[in-house]
Amino acid sequence: MTILQYIINGIALGAVYALAAVGIALIFGVLRLVNFAYGELITIGAYVLAITSDWPIPLSLLACIAASVALAVLTDRLAFKPLRTAPPATTLVATFALSFGLEAVWRLVFGVEGRSADVLGTLNTTAVSGSIDIRWVTIVEVVVGAALLSGIAVFLKRSPLGLQMRAAAVDITTARTLGIRADRVILSAFVLSGVLAAVVAMLLTVGSPLVTPTLGLQVTTFALVGVVVGGMDNLVTATLGGFAVGFLNSILGDALSSDLRVFLTSFTFLAVILVLILRPAGLFAPRGTTTVERV
Amino acid sequence: MSDVGLKITGLDVAYGPVQVVHGLDLEVAPGETVALVGPNGAGKTTTLSAIMGLVPARAGTIELGGRRLNGRSPESIARSGLALVPEGRHLFPAMSVDENLRLGLTARRSSEGVEEDRAWVAGLFQAVREFGHRRAGDLSGGQQQQVAIARALLARPDVLLLDEPSLGLAPKTVETVFEALTEIRRRGVTVLLVEQRAQLAVGFCDRTYVLAAGEHRLTLTPKDANDTERIISAYFGS
């Protein structure tokens, strides 16, 4: 494989992880909640793709979005809303409990063997071949990733609701005294994060259609690491962090020899530890930034 | 002219076991400008926070134009016609001045007259006129105070609550803030002002409530302005 090939694959996986990172960072921004259960939104989306794989593709994709969004809103209402005034450690543990609880539900309902979610399988074909190989899904990942990320950026920058979400993320108390409805902002953040989780589920199942109960957990662990590496309290840096971890993962996966590849996760986390030692406020935080919430 | 006033009866506020406000009665009639003065820890900011729904009232009632505010959320209180300019201004520092002002529009009850109100606050405040595209966090304290008051006014509130608008500002800048307050008052907005500088407050406001240890001790009027400090220290015996 050429270096260019590594980079192309890295950008594609980076784009997917960046979407997951934004989903996590949106919730953190508004609620200061580190949602470890974010991966379950991806998992349910993927399972719904598997269940509806014989439906017309657009309907199947819509069902996937509906499921992820519904679970996002439901987890907020049932698990996080009663804990709004609880200390961060409590809510973090609650998200762990929720994540493992839901994973058990997936095992019971969908079994441990895994289901095939072959909805967008046609994208897993070669678009360009020769000295470098590009599959359609790679192109779709980059295009969808860039489009969604810039769409969210424009929404947050220009729309009244986006402006309110940014305000609430900086200072929820002041935002509320200005008449910004906390409930509405929080609901919007969960809906958006659900949509992003659904898109991540769609893109991930193209390359590896087998849906298992831990599908979302694996992605979330890395995306969460990316968010922390990038700097939690800023959407842009969190996105860059998610992208960087996806990129690094892909490059290492391609570059490591097959006997070293089993240690891929260890190499990624080693890089993360180095970053956090050298730049504790986050890789992309402005110089001199020291106050940052640790998780 | 606003026909909505603010009435507080028997207000108790506590943080956990520590009671900060004791049985406070306070009335701001429609169109009036009233000040709360008193030493640090007298419960001035806490009173404003209770009015705005940021801390719960343990007892007593808070009424805006005859409607009870107790137990309602800050966002609902903001949308029923109260606006707070908090101590320390609390602008969103990374956002532009224009974005901060747009957020002020959130609590408006009518979308009519937005342009007129924007023009009005631009006329009142130089920082609003000239620095719309700058990051709010890059402005000086005085300029930030101007933007914070403008942001509150864009909600077109019936009652404006101001918490220490002169705190930490240069004398010249304090003058600018009080000139703007004169204009705001002329427009008929009802104002409740918390102020450290008692003399300034007493001279400016229709009535000034002196608070100490969470209780209303004394009411002063502009005729007391020249010997405010003497009256207050005589009263407290210090």
PDB file of C-alpha atoms in Angstrom, chain A:
ATOM      1  CA  MET A   1       0.000   0.000   0.000  1.00  0.00           C
ATOM      2  CA  THR A   2       1.197   3.465  -0.779  1.00  0.00           C
ATOM      3  CA  ILE A   3       1.272   6.298   1.721  1.00  0.00           C
ATOM      4  CA  LEU A   4      -1.471   8.063  -0.229  1.00  0.00           C
ATOM      5  CA  GLN A   5      -3.667   5.001   0.239  1.00  0.00           C
ATOM      6  CA  TYR A   6      -3.050   5.080   4.008  1.00  0.00           C
ATOM      7  CA  ILE A   7      -4.003   8.740   4.091  1.00  0.00           C
ATOM      8  CA  ILE A   8      -7.198   8.259   2.095  1.00  0.00           C
ATOM      9  CA  ASN A   9      -8.331   5.398   4.354  1.00  0.00           C
ATOM     10  CA  GLY A  10      -7.372   7.465   7.390  1.00  0.00           C
ATOM     11  CA  ILE A  11      -9.427  10.456   6.301  1.00  0.00           C
ATOM     12  CA  ALA A  12     -12.464   8.249   5.706  1.00  0.00           C
ATOM     13  CA  LEU A  13     -12.337   6.563   9.123  1.00  0.00           C
ATOM     14  CA  GLY A  14     -11.444   9.889  10.723  1.00  0.00           C
ATOM     15  CA  ALA A  15     -14.615  11.393   9.266  1.00  0.00           C
ATOM     16  CA  VAL A  16     -16.765   8.656  10.836  1.00  0.00           C
ATOM     17  CA  TYR A  17     -15.117   9.046  14.241  1.00  0.00           C
ATOM     18  CA  ALA A  18     -15.435  12.812  13.980  1.00  0.00           C
ATOM     19  CA  LEU A  19     -19.224  12.415  13.589  1.00  0.00           C
ATOM     20  CA  ALA A  20     -19.369  10.252  16.712  1.00  0.00           C
ATOM     21  CA  ALA A  21     -17.153  12.778  18.540  1.00  0.00           C
ATOM     22  CA  VAL A  22     -19.535  15.621  17.666  1.00  0.00           C
ATOM     23  CA  GLY A  23     -22.448  13.553  18.950  1.00  0.00           C
ATOM     24  CA  ILE A  24     -20.667  13.126  22.276  1.00  0.00           C
ATOM     25  CA  ALA A  25     -19.407  16.722  22.456  1.00  0.00           C
ATOM     26  CA  LEU A  26     -22.857  18.226  21.744  1.00  0.00           C
ATOM     27  CA  ILE A  27     -24.276  16.544  24.838  1.00  0.00           C
ATOM     28  CA  PHE A  28     -21.215  17.358  26.920  1.00  0.00           C
ATOM     29  CA  GLY A  29     -21.450  20.985  25.828  1.00  0.00           C
ATOM     30  CA  VAL A  30     -25.036  21.468  26.924  1.00  0.00           C
ATOM     31  CA  LEU A  31     -25.194  19.186  29.992  1.00  0.00           C
ATOM     32  CA  ARG A  32     -21.535  18.632  30.998  1.00  0.00           C
ATOM     33  CA  LEU A  33     -22.498  14.984  30.719  1.00  0.00           C
ATOM     34  CA  VAL A  34     -19.918  12.503  29.434  1.00  0.00           C
ATOM     35  CA  ASN A  35     -22.283  10.128  27.710  1.00  0.00           C
ATOM     36  CA  PHE A  36     -20.509   6.791  27.724  1.00  0.00           C
ATOM     37  CA  ALA A  37     -23.809   5.231  26.563  1.00  0.00           C
ATOM     38  CA  TYR A  38     -23.559   7.110  23.268  1.00  0.00           C
ATOM     39  CA  GLY A  39     -22.413   3.907  21.563  1.00  0.00           C
ATOM     40  CA  GLU A  40     -25.746   2.233  22.280  1.00  0.00           C
ATOM     41  CA  LEU A  41     -27.399   4.794  20.001  1.00  0.00           C
ATOM     42  CA  ILE A  42     -25.095   3.563  17.239  1.00  0.00           C
ATOM     43  CA  THR A  43     -25.787  -0.071  18.120  1.00  0.00           C
ATOM     44  CA  ILE A  44     -29.583   0.258  18.032  1.00  0.00           C
ATOM     45  CA  GLY A  45     -29.312   2.085  14.699  1.00  0.00           C
ATOM     46  CA  ALA A  46     -27.218  -0.751  13.302  1.00  0.00           C
ATOM     47  CA  TYR A  47     -29.626  -3.421  14.605  1.00  0.00           C
ATOM     48  CA  VAL A  48     -32.554  -1.602  13.030  1.00  0.00           C
ATOM     49  CA  LEU A  49     -30.637  -1.590   9.732  1.00  0.00           C
ATOM     50  CA  ALA A  50     -30.205  -5.361  10.150  1.00  0.00           C
ATOM     51  CA  ILE A  51     -33.888  -5.933  10.923  1.00  0.00           C
ATOM     52  CA  THR A  52     -35.058  -3.772   8.038  1.00  0.00           C
ATOM     53  CA  SER A  53     -32.456  -4.903   5.510  1.00  0.00           C
ATOM     54  CA  ASP A  54     -35.151  -6.272   3.186  1.00  0.00           C
ATOM     55  CA  TRP A  55     -37.039  -2.949   3.204  1.00  0.00           C
ATOM     56  CA  PRO A  56     -36.510  -0.315   0.494  1.00  0.00           C
ATOM     57  CA  ILE A  57     -33.189   1.363   1.315  1.00  0.00           C
ATOM     58  CA  PRO A  58     -34.554   4.880   2.091  1.00  0.00           C
ATOM     59  CA  LEU A  59     -37.122   3.432   4.523  1.00  0.00           C
ATOM     60  CA  SER A  60     -34.483   1.326   6.209  1.00  0.00           C
ATOM     61  CA  LEU A  61     -32.242   4.386   6.646  1.00  0.00           C
ATOM     62  CA  LEU A  62     -35.150   6.407   8.042  1.00  0.00           C
ATOM     63  CA  ALA A  63     -36.002   3.629  10.488  1.00  0.00           C
ATOM     64  CA  CYS A  64     -32.362   3.614  11.607  1.00  0.00           C
ATOM     65  CA  ILE A  65     -32.439   7.382  12.270  1.00  0.00           C
ATOM     66  CA  ALA A  66     -35.786   7.111  14.065  1.00  0.00           C
ATOM     67  CA  ALA A  67     -34.480   4.360  16.345  1.00  0.00           C
ATOM     68  CA  SER A  68     -31.276   6.151  17.303  1.00  0.00           C
ATOM     69  CA  VAL A  69     -33.077   9.456  17.912  1.00  0.00           C
ATOM     70  CA  ALA A  70     -35.824   7.744  19.927  1.00  0.00           C
ATOM     71  CA  LEU A  71     -33.289   5.982  22.127  1.00  0.00           C
ATOM     72  CA  ALA A  72     -31.321   9.229  22.574  1.00  0.00           C
ATOM     73  CA  VAL A  73     -34.410  11.104  23.754  1.00  0.00           C
ATOM     74  CA  LEU A  74     -35.616   8.186  25.865  1.00  0.00           C
ATOM     75  CA  THR A  75     -32.296   7.754  27.694  1.00  0.00           C
ATOM     76  CA  ASP A  76     -32.326  11.454  28.500  1.00  0.00           C
ATOM     77  CA  ARG A  77     -35.877  11.427  29.806  1.00  0.00           C
ATOM     78  CA  LEU A  78     -35.582   8.232  31.847  1.00  0.00           C
ATOM     79  CA  ALA A  79     -31.946   8.183  32.960  1.00  0.00           C
ATOM     80  CA  PHE A  80     -30.328  11.618  32.744  1.00  0.00           C
ATOM     81  CA  LYS A  81     -33.172  14.034  33.431  1.00  0.00           C
ATOM     82  CA  PRO A  82     -33.692  12.805  37.013  1.00  0.00           C
ATOM     83  CA  LEU A  83     -29.949  13.385  37.548  1.00  0.00           C
ATOM     84  CA  ARG A  84     -29.753  16.962  36.232  1.00  0.00           C
ATOM     85  CA  THR A  85     -28.538  18.366  39.525  1.00  0.00           C
ATOM     86  CA  ALA A  86     -26.402  15.349  40.466  1.00  0.00           C
ATOM     87  CA  PRO A  87     -22.599  15.684  40.587  1.00  0.00           C
ATOM     88  CA  PRO A  88     -20.709  14.782  37.362  1.00  0.00           C
ATOM     89  CA  ALA A  89     -19.327  11.556  38.857  1.00  0.00           C
ATOM     90  CA  THR A  90     -22.868  10.296  39.456  1.00  0.00           C
ATOM     91  CA  THR A  91     -24.022  11.018  35.926  1.00  0.00           C
ATOM     92  CA  LEU A  92     -20.872   9.456  34.486  1.00  0.00           C
ATOM     93  CA  VAL A  93     -21.487   6.254  36.421  1.00  0.00           C
ATOM     94  CA  ALA A  94     -25.124   6.370  35.302  1.00  0.00           C
ATOM     95  CA  THR A  95     -24.010   6.445  31.669  1.00  0.00           C
ATOM     96  CA  PHE A  96     -21.805   3.380  32.316  1.00  0.00           C
ATOM     97  CA  ALA A  97     -24.729   1.557  33.883  1.00  0.00           C
ATOM     98  CA  LEU A  98     -26.979   2.521  31.009  1.00  0.00           C
ATOM     99  CA  SER A  99     -24.423   1.390  28.457  1.00  0.00           C
ATOM    100  CA  PHE A 100     -23.903  -2.042  30.024  1.00  0.00           C
ATOM    101  CA  GLY A 101     -27.608  -2.427  30.718  1.00  0.00           C
ATOM    102  CA  LEU A 102     -28.530  -1.729  27.113  1.00  0.00           C
ATOM    103  CA  GLU A 103     -25.769  -4.025  25.883  1.00  0.00           C
ATOM    104  CA  ALA A 104     -27.390  -6.815  27.913  1.00  0.00           C
ATOM    105  CA  VAL A 105     -30.731  -5.941  26.331  1.00  0.00           C
ATOM    106  CA  TRP A 106     -29.216  -6.247  22.847  1.00  0.00           C
ATOM    107  CA  ARG A 107     -27.813  -9.679  23.797  1.00  0.00           C
ATOM    108  CA  LEU A 108     -31.212 -10.852  25.011  1.00  0.00           C
ATOM    109  CA  VAL A 109     -33.204  -9.438  22.123  1.00  0.00           C
ATOM    110  CA  PHE A 110     -30.857  -9.877  19.173  1.00  0.00           C
ATOM    111  CA  GLY A 111     -28.608 -12.713  20.358  1.00  0.00           C
ATOM    112  CA  VAL A 112     -24.840 -12.807  20.693  1.00  0.00           C
ATOM    113  CA  GLU A 113     -23.985 -14.142  17.226  1.00  0.00           C
ATOM    114  CA  GLY A 114     -24.643 -10.898  15.474  1.00  0.00           C
ATOM    115  CA  ARG A 115     -26.945  -9.887  12.647  1.00  0.00           C
ATOM    116  CA  SER A 116     -26.088  -8.862   9.136  1.00  0.00           C
ATOM    117  CA  ALA A 117     -26.992  -5.284   8.247  1.00  0.00           C
ATOM    118  CA  ASP A 118     -26.317  -5.394   4.538  1.00  0.00           C
ATOM    119  CA  VAL A 119     -28.321  -2.319   3.530  1.00  0.00           C
ATOM    120  CA  LEU A 120     -25.711  -0.195   1.818  1.00  0.00           C
ATOM    121  CA  GLY A 121     -23.496  -3.126   0.760  1.00  0.00           C
ATOM    122  CA  THR A 122     -23.341  -1.867  -2.815  1.00  0.00           C
ATOM    123  CA  LEU A 123     -21.134   0.942  -1.536  1.00  0.00           C
ATOM    124  CA  ASN A 124     -18.527  -1.634  -0.574  1.00  0.00           C
ATOM    125  CA  THR A 125     -17.331  -1.885  -4.163  1.00  0.00           C
ATOM    126  CA  THR A 126     -14.340  -0.355  -5.858  1.00  0.00           C
ATOM    127  CA  ALA A 127     -14.740   3.100  -7.346  1.00  0.00           C
ATOM    128  CA  VAL A 128     -11.132   3.678  -8.354  1.00  0.00           C
ATOM    129  CA  SER A 129      -8.544   0.971  -8.806  1.00  0.00           C
ATOM    130  CA  GLY A 130      -4.913   1.040  -9.812  1.00  0.00           C
ATOM    131  CA  SER A 131      -1.999   2.254  -7.731  1.00  0.00           C
ATOM    132  CA  ILE A 132      -4.537   3.252  -5.097  1.00  0.00           C
ATOM    133  CA  ASP A 133      -7.874   1.595  -4.418  1.00  0.00           C
ATOM    134  CA  ILE A 134     -10.853   3.654  -3.382  1.00  0.00           C
ATOM    135  CA  ARG A 135     -14.158   2.062  -2.478  1.00  0.00           C
ATOM    136  CA  TRP A 136     -17.401   3.963  -2.870  1.00  0.00           C
ATOM    137  CA  VAL A 137     -17.935   3.867   0.885  1.00  0.00           C
ATOM    138  CA  THR A 138     -14.682   5.777   1.396  1.00  0.00           C
ATOM    139  CA  ILE A 139     -15.962   8.552  -0.838  1.00  0.00           C
ATOM    140  CA  VAL A 140     -19.360   8.496   0.870  1.00  0.00           C
ATOM    141  CA  GLU A 141     -17.744   8.642   4.339  1.00  0.00           C
ATOM    142  CA  VAL A 142     -15.679  11.668   3.423  1.00  0.00           C
ATOM    143  CA  VAL A 143     -18.510  13.472   1.626  1.00  0.00           C
ATOM    144  CA  VAL A 144     -21.207  12.718   4.227  1.00  0.00           C
ATOM    145  CA  GLY A 145     -18.800  13.486   7.075  1.00  0.00           C
ATOM    146  CA  ALA A 146     -17.804  16.836   5.588  1.00  0.00           C
ATOM    147  CA  ALA A 147     -21.398  17.734   4.668  1.00  0.00           C
ATOM    148  CA  LEU A 148     -22.841  16.878   8.089  1.00  0.00           C
ATOM    149  CA  LEU A 149     -20.045  18.575  10.010  1.00  0.00           C
ATOM    150  CA  SER A 150     -20.316  21.760   7.973  1.00  0.00           C
ATOM    151  CA  GLY A 151     -24.118  21.575   8.180  1.00  0.00           C
ATOM    152  CA  ILE A 152     -23.903  21.437  11.971  1.00  0.00           C
ATOM    153  CA  ALA A 153     -21.359  24.262  11.980  1.00  0.00           C
ATOM    154  CA  VAL A 154     -23.689  26.465   9.911  1.00  0.00           C
ATOM    155  CA  PHE A 155     -26.677  25.496  12.080  1.00  0.00           C
ATOM    156  CA  LEU A 156     -24.820  26.407  15.270  1.00  0.00           C
ATOM    157  CA  LYS A 157     -23.411  29.594  13.800  1.00  0.00           C
ATOM    158  CA  ARG A 158     -26.436  30.996  11.988  1.00  0.00           C
ATOM    159  CA  SER A 159     -29.740  29.644  13.290  1.00  0.00           C
ATOM    160  CA  PRO A 160     -31.405  31.075  16.412  1.00  0.00           C
ATOM    161  CA  LEU A 161     -31.635  27.593  17.970  1.00  0.00           C
ATOM    162  CA  GLY A 162     -27.960  26.961  17.190  1.00  0.00           C
ATOM    163  CA  LEU A 163     -27.007  30.250  18.803  1.00  0.00           C
ATOM    164  CA  GLN A 164     -29.047  29.301  21.864  1.00  0.00           C
ATOM    165  CA  MET A 165     -27.341  25.897  22.040  1.00  0.00           C
ATOM    166  CA  ARG A 166     -23.925  27.554  21.961  1.00  0.00           C
ATOM    167  CA  ALA A 167     -24.976  29.988  24.673  1.00  0.00           C
ATOM    168  CA  ALA A 168     -26.322  27.169  26.846  1.00  0.00           C
ATOM    169  CA  ALA A 169     -23.076  25.247  26.350  1.00  0.00           C
ATOM    170  CA  VAL A 170     -21.020  28.163  27.685  1.00  0.00           C
ATOM    171  CA  ASP A 171     -23.239  29.272  30.577  1.00  0.00           C
ATOM    172  CA  ILE A 172     -26.589  27.574  31.045  1.00  0.00           C
ATOM    173  CA  THR A 173     -27.636  29.853  33.935  1.00  0.00           C
ATOM    174  CA  THR A 174     -27.163  33.083  32.013  1.00  0.00           C
ATOM    175  CA  ALA A 175     -28.757  31.481  28.967  1.00  0.00           C
ATOM    176  CA  ARG A 176     -31.874  30.660  30.985  1.00  0.00           C
ATOM    177  CA  THR A 177     -32.150  34.182  32.387  1.00  0.00           C
ATOM    178  CA  LEU A 178     -32.209  35.350  28.762  1.00  0.00           C
ATOM    179  CA  GLY A 179     -35.285  33.200  28.174  1.00  0.00           C
ATOM    180  CA  ILE A 180     -33.519  30.272  26.505  1.00  0.00           C
ATOM    181  CA  ARG A 181     -35.543  27.142  27.276  1.00  0.00           C
ATOM    182  CA  ALA A 182     -33.131  24.648  28.780  1.00  0.00           C
ATOM    183  CA  ASP A 183     -35.409  21.693  27.996  1.00  0.00           C
ATOM    184  CA  ARG A 184     -35.642  22.602  24.336  1.00  0.00           C
ATOM    185  CA  VAL A 185     -31.902  23.071  23.954  1.00  0.00           C
ATOM    186  CA  ILE A 186     -31.202  19.758  25.685  1.00  0.00           C
ATOM    187  CA  LEU A 187     -33.793  17.943  23.551  1.00  0.00           C
ATOM    188  CA  SER A 188     -32.265  19.411  20.390  1.00  0.00           C
ATOM    189  CA  ALA A 189     -28.804  18.266  21.446  1.00  0.00           C
ATOM    190  CA  PHE A 190     -30.044  14.713  22.056  1.00  0.00           C
ATOM    191  CA  VAL A 191     -31.935  14.619  18.749  1.00  0.00           C
ATOM    192  CA  LEU A 192     -28.874  15.837  16.845  1.00  0.00           C
ATOM    193  CA  SER A 193     -26.606  13.371  18.601  1.00  0.00           C
ATOM    194  CA  GLY A 194     -29.077  10.592  17.754  1.00  0.00           C
ATOM    195  CA  VAL A 195     -29.041  11.529  14.068  1.00  0.00           C
ATOM    196  CA  LEU A 196     -25.247  11.497  14.080  1.00  0.00           C
ATOM    197  CA  ALA A 197     -25.200   8.082  15.773  1.00  0.00           C
ATOM    198  CA  ALA A 198     -27.528   6.736  13.076  1.00  0.00           C
ATOM    199  CA  VAL A 199     -25.261   8.013  10.310  1.00  0.00           C
ATOM    200  CA  VAL A 200     -22.244   6.449  12.033  1.00  0.00           C
ATOM    201  CA  ALA A 201     -24.185   3.148  12.184  1.00  0.00           C
ATOM    202  CA  MET A 202     -24.964   3.363   8.449  1.00  0.00           C
ATOM    203  CA  LEU A 203     -21.353   4.069   7.476  1.00  0.00           C
ATOM    204  CA  LEU A 204     -19.834   1.454   9.794  1.00  0.00           C
ATOM    205  CA  THR A 205     -22.105  -1.352   8.618  1.00  0.00           C
ATOM    206  CA  VAL A 206     -21.066  -0.858   4.990  1.00  0.00           C
ATOM    207  CA  GLY A 207     -17.519  -2.039   5.640  1.00  0.00           C
ATOM    208  CA  SER A 208     -18.383  -4.592   8.306  1.00  0.00           C
ATOM    209  CA  PRO A 209     -22.081  -5.522   8.132  1.00  0.00           C
ATOM    210  CA  LEU A 210     -21.987  -7.849  11.143  1.00  0.00           C
ATOM    211  CA  VAL A 211     -23.807  -6.111  14.013  1.00  0.00           C
ATOM    212  CA  THR A 212     -22.850  -7.332  17.484  1.00  0.00           C
ATOM    213  CA  PRO A 213     -23.968  -6.058  20.905  1.00  0.00           C
ATOM    214  CA  THR A 214     -20.652  -4.220  21.413  1.00  0.00           C
ATOM    215  CA  LEU A 215     -20.472  -2.509  18.006  1.00  0.00           C
ATOM    216  CA  GLY A 216     -21.202   0.982  19.284  1.00  0.00           C
ATOM    217  CA  LEU A 217     -19.159   0.597  22.449  1.00  0.00           C
ATOM    218  CA  GLN A 218     -15.932   0.078  20.486  1.00  0.00           C
ATOM    219  CA  VAL A 219     -16.504   3.154  18.348  1.00  0.00           C
ATOM    220  CA  THR A 220     -17.539   5.242  21.334  1.00  0.00           C
ATOM    221  CA  THR A 221     -14.473   4.345  23.352  1.00  0.00           C
ATOM    222  CA  PHE A 222     -12.270   5.681  20.569  1.00  0.00           C
ATOM    223  CA  ALA A 223     -14.456   8.694  19.790  1.00  0.00           C
ATOM    224  CA  LEU A 224     -14.568   9.589  23.489  1.00  0.00           C
ATOM    225  CA  VAL A 225     -10.795   9.338  23.620  1.00  0.00           C
ATOM    226  CA  GLY A 226     -10.702  11.605  20.582  1.00  0.00           C
ATOM    227  CA  VAL A 227     -12.956  14.129  22.265  1.00  0.00           C
ATOM    228  CA  VAL A 228     -10.757  14.166  25.371  1.00  0.00           C
ATOM    229  CA  VAL A 229      -7.596  14.424  23.277  1.00  0.00           C
ATOM    230  CA  GLY A 230      -9.050  17.264  21.246  1.00  0.00           C
ATOM    231  CA  GLY A 231     -10.412  19.197  24.196  1.00  0.00           C
ATOM    232  CA  MET A 232     -13.870  18.453  25.548  1.00  0.00           C
ATOM    233  CA  ASP A 233     -15.302  21.888  25.964  1.00  0.00           C
ATOM    234  CA  ASN A 234     -15.083  22.976  22.366  1.00  0.00           C
ATOM    235  CA  LEU A 235     -16.957  21.362  19.491  1.00  0.00           C
ATOM    236  CA  VAL A 236     -14.316  22.167  16.907  1.00  0.00           C
ATOM    237  CA  THR A 237     -11.422  20.739  18.882  1.00  0.00           C
ATOM    238  CA  ALA A 238     -13.512  17.727  19.926  1.00  0.00           C
ATOM    239  CA  THR A 239     -14.275  17.068  16.257  1.00  0.00           C
ATOM    240  CA  LEU A 240     -10.614  17.376  15.326  1.00  0.00           C
ATOM    241  CA  GLY A 241      -9.745  15.008  18.182  1.00  0.00           C
ATOM    242  CA  GLY A 242     -12.272  12.436  16.963  1.00  0.00           C
ATOM    243  CA  PHE A 243     -10.914  12.769  13.469  1.00  0.00           C
ATOM    244  CA  ALA A 244      -7.319  12.426  14.685  1.00  0.00           C
ATOM    245  CA  VAL A 245      -8.049   9.216  16.596  1.00  0.00           C
ATOM    246  CA  GLY A 246      -9.906   7.690  13.637  1.00  0.00           C
ATOM    247  CA  PHE A 247      -7.102   8.728  11.320  1.00  0.00           C
ATOM    248  CA  LEU A 248      -4.411   7.331  13.611  1.00  0.00           C
ATOM    249  CA  ASN A 249      -6.334   4.094  14.055  1.00  0.00           C
ATOM    250  CA  SER A 250      -6.668   3.607  10.341  1.00  0.00           C
ATOM    251  CA  ILE A 251      -3.027   4.440   9.593  1.00  0.00           C
ATOM    252  CA  LEU A 252      -1.777   2.108  12.346  1.00  0.00           C
ATOM    253  CA  GLY A 253      -4.145  -0.616  11.173  1.00  0.00           C
ATOM    254  CA  ASP A 254      -2.763  -0.345   7.652  1.00  0.00           C
ATOM    255  CA  ALA A 255       0.881   0.151   8.573  1.00  0.00           C
ATOM    256  CA  LEU A 256       1.367  -2.361  11.390  1.00  0.00           C
ATOM    257  CA  SER A 257       2.403  -5.825  10.390  1.00  0.00           C
ATOM    258  CA  SER A 258      -0.272  -8.433  10.937  1.00  0.00           C
ATOM    259  CA  ASP A 259       1.269  -9.834  14.147  1.00  0.00           C
ATOM    260  CA  LEU A 260       1.437  -6.348  15.656  1.00  0.00           C
ATOM    261  CA  ARG A 261      -2.065  -5.420  14.546  1.00  0.00           C
ATOM    262  CA  VAL A 262      -3.638  -7.203  17.509  1.00  0.00           C
ATOM    263  CA  PHE A 263      -2.058  -4.469  19.639  1.00  0.00           C
ATOM    264  CA  LEU A 264      -3.639  -1.702  17.541  1.00  0.00           C
ATOM    265  CA  THR A 265      -5.707  -0.428  20.461  1.00  0.00           C
ATOM    266  CA  SER A 266      -2.649  -0.315  22.703  1.00  0.00           C
ATOM    267  CA  PHE A 267      -0.712   1.753  20.183  1.00  0.00           C
ATOM    268  CA  THR A 268      -3.619   4.182  19.829  1.00  0.00           C
ATOM    269  CA  PHE A 269      -3.958   4.595  23.586  1.00  0.00           C
ATOM    270  CA  LEU A 270      -0.179   5.012  23.921  1.00  0.00           C
ATOM    271  CA  ALA A 271      -0.390   7.949  21.518  1.00  0.00           C
ATOM    272  CA  VAL A 272      -3.294   9.340  23.540  1.00  0.00           C
ATOM    273  CA  ILE A 273      -1.353   9.108  26.812  1.00  0.00           C
ATOM    274  CA  LEU A 274       1.558  10.969  25.236  1.00  0.00           C
ATOM    275  CA  VAL A 275      -0.769  13.712  24.016  1.00  0.00           C
ATOM    276  CA  LEU A 276      -2.393  14.114  27.425  1.00  0.00           C
ATOM    277  CA  ILE A 277       0.991  14.318  29.143  1.00  0.00           C
ATOM    278  CA  LEU A 278       2.288  16.922  26.717  1.00  0.00           C
ATOM    279  CA  ARG A 279      -0.947  18.892  26.186  1.00  0.00           C
ATOM    280  CA  PRO A 280      -3.262  18.216  29.153  1.00  0.00           C
ATOM    281  CA  ALA A 281      -5.847  20.757  27.980  1.00  0.00           C
ATOM    282  CA  GLY A 282      -6.174  18.920  24.685  1.00  0.00           C
ATOM    283  CA  LEU A 283      -4.215  18.624  21.491  1.00  0.00           C
ATOM    284  CA  PHE A 284      -5.988  21.495  19.788  1.00  0.00           C
ATOM    285  CA  ALA A 285      -6.696  23.751  22.763  1.00  0.00           C
ATOM    286  CA  PRO A 286      -5.173  27.227  22.499  1.00  0.00           C
ATOM    287  CA  ARG A 287      -1.824  27.611  24.222  1.00  0.00           C
ATOM    288  CA  GLY A 288      -2.043  28.583  27.859  1.00  0.00           C
ATOM    289  CA  THR A 289      -5.375  26.835  28.386  1.00  0.00           C
ATOM    290  CA  THR A 290      -5.251  25.073  31.708  1.00  0.00           C
ATOM    291  CA  THR A 291      -8.791  25.017  33.028  1.00  0.00           C
ATOM    292  CA  VAL A 292     -10.485  22.018  31.518  1.00  0.00           C
ATOM    293  CA  GLU A 293     -12.812  19.415  32.918  1.00  0.00           C
ATOM    294  CA  ARG A 294     -11.213  16.043  33.324  1.00  0.00           C
ATOM    295  CA  VAL A 295     -13.045  12.801  32.916  1.00  0.00           C
TER     296      VAL A 295
END
